[in-house]
PDB file of C-alpha atoms in Angstrom:
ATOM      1  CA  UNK A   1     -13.762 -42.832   6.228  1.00  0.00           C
ATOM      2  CA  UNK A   2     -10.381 -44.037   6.284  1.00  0.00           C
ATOM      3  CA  UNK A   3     -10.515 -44.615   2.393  1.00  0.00           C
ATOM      4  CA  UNK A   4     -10.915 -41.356   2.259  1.00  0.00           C
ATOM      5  CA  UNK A   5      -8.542 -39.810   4.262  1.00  0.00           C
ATOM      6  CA  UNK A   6      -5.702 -41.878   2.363  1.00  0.00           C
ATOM      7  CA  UNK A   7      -6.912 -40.758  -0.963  1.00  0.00           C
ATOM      8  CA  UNK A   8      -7.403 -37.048   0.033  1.00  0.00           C
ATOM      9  CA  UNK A   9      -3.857 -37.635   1.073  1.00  0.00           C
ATOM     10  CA  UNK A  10      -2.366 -39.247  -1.127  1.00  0.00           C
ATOM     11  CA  UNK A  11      -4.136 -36.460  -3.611  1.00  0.00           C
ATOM     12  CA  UNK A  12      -2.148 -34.342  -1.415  1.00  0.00           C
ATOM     13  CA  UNK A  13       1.893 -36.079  -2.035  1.00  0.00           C
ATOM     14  CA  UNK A  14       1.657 -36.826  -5.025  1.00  0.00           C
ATOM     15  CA  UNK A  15       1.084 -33.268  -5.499  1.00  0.00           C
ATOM     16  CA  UNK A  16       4.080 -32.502  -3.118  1.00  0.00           C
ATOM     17  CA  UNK A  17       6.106 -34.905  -4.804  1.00  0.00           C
ATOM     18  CA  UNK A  18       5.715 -33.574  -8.242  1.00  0.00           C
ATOM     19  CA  UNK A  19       6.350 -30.197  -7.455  1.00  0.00           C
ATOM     20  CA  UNK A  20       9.147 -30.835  -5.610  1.00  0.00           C
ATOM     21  CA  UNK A  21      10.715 -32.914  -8.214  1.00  0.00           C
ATOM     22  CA  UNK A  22      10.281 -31.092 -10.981  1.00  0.00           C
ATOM     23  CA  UNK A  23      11.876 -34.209 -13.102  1.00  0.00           C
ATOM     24  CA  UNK A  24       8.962 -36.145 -11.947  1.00  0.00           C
ATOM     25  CA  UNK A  25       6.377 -33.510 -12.649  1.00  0.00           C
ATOM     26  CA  UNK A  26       3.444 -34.607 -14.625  1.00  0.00           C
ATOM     27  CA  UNK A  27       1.108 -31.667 -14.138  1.00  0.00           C
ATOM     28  CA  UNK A  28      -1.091 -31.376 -11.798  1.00  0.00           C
ATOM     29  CA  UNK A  29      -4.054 -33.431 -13.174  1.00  0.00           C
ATOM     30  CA  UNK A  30      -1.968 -36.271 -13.126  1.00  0.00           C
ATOM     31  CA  UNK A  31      -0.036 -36.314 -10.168  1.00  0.00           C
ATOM     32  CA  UNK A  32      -3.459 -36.066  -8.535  1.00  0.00           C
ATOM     33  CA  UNK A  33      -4.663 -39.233  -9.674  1.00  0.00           C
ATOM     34  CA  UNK A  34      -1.869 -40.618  -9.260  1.00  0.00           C
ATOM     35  CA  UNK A  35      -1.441 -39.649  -5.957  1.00  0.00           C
ATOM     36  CA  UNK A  36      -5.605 -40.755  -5.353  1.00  0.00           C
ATOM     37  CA  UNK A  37      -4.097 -44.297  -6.819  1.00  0.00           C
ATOM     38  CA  UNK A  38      -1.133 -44.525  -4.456  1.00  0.00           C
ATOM     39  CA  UNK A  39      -3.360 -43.043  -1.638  1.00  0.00           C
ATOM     40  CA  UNK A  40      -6.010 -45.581  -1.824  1.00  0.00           C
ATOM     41  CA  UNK A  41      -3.109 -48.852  -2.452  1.00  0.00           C
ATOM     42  CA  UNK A  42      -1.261 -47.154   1.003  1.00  0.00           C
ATOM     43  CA  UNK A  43      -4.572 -47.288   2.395  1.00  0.00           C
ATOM     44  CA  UNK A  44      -5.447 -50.308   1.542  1.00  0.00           C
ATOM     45  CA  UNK A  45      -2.295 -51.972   2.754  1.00  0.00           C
ATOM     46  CA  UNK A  46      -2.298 -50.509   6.347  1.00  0.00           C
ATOM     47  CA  UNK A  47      -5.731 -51.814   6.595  1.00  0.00           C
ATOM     48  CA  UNK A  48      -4.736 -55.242   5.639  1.00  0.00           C
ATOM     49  CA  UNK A  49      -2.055 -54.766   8.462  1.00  0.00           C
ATOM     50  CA  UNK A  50      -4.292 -54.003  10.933  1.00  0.00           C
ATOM     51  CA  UNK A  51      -3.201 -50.355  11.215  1.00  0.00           C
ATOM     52  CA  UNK A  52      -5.487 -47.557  11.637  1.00  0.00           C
ATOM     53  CA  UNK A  53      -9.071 -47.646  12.565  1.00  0.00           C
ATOM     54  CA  UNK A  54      -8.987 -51.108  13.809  1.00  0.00           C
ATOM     55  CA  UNK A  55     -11.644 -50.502  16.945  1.00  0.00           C
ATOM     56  CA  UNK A  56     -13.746 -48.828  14.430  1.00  0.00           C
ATOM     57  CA  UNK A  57     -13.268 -45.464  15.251  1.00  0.00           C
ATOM     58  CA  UNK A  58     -11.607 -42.577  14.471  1.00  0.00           C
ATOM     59  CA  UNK A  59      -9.041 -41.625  16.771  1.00  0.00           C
ATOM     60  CA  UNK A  60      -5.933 -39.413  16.202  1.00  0.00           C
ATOM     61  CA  UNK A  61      -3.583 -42.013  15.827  1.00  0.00           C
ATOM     62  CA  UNK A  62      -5.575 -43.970  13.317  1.00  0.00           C
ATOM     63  CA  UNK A  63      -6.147 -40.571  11.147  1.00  0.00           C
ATOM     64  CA  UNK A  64      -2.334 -39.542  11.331  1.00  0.00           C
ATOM     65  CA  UNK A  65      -1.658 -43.221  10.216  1.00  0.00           C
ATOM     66  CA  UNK A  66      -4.042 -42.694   7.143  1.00  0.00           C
ATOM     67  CA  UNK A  67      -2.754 -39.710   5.899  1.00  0.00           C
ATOM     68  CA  UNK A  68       0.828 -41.113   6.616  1.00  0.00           C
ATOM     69  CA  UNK A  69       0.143 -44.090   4.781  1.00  0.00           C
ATOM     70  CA  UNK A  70      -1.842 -42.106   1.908  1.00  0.00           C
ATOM     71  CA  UNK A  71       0.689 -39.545   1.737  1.00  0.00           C
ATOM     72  CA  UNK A  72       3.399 -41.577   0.935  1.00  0.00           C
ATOM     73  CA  UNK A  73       1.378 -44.168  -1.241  1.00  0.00           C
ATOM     74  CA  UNK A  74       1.211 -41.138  -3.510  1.00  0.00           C
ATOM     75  CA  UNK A  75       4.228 -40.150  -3.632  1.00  0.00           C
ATOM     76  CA  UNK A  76       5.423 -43.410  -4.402  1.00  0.00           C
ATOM     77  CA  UNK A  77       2.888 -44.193  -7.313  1.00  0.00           C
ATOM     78  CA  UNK A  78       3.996 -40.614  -9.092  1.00  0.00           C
ATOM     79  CA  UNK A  79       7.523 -41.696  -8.524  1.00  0.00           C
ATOM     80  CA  UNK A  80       7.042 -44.771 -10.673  1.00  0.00           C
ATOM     81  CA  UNK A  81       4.898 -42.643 -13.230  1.00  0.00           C
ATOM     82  CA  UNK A  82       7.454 -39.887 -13.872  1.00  0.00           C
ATOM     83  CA  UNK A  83      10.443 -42.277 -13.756  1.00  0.00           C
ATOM     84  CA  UNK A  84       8.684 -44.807 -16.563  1.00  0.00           C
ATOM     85  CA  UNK A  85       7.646 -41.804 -18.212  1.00  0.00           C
ATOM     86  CA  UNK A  86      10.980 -40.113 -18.390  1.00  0.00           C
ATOM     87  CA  UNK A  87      12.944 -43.889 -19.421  1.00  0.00           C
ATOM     88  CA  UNK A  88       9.779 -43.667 -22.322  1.00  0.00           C
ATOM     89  CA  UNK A  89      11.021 -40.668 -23.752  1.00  0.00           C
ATOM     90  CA  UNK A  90      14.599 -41.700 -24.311  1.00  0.00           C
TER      91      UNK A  90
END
């Protein structure tokens, strides 16, 4: 469930992201997967940290952490995609 959460969310800022920077914009298709990348490498890493779910449950802290993490996994991936894809068309 966590996986989840983190990709929804990162789904979600690398949607943010793109729209808000409309340098890194790569349309919406794309920021979405490349927010769903970011989300699920965010996700991934605050699990390997022992953040989140760690009891096994789903509490409000662990959930908040998720869509922290995912969030900003997301972001971060479609900041990396526009910026290599702007330097590319120089």
């Amino acid at each position: 469930m966590e996986l989840v959460i983190g990709l929804l969310s990162g789904a979600v800022g690398g949607n943010v992201v793109g729209k808000t920077l409309g340098q890194l914009d790569q349309g919406t298709l794309i920021n979405s997967i490349s927010g769903v990348v970011g989300g699920g490498l965010g996700a991934a890493i605050l699990g390997g940290l022992g953040a989140g779910a760690a009891d096994g449950g789903l509490n409000i802290g662990s959930i908040i952490s998720q869509v922290a993490g995912g969030g900003v996994g997301g972001a971060v991936v479609l900041a990396i995609v526009g910026i290599v894809k702007n330097m590319m068309e120089k």
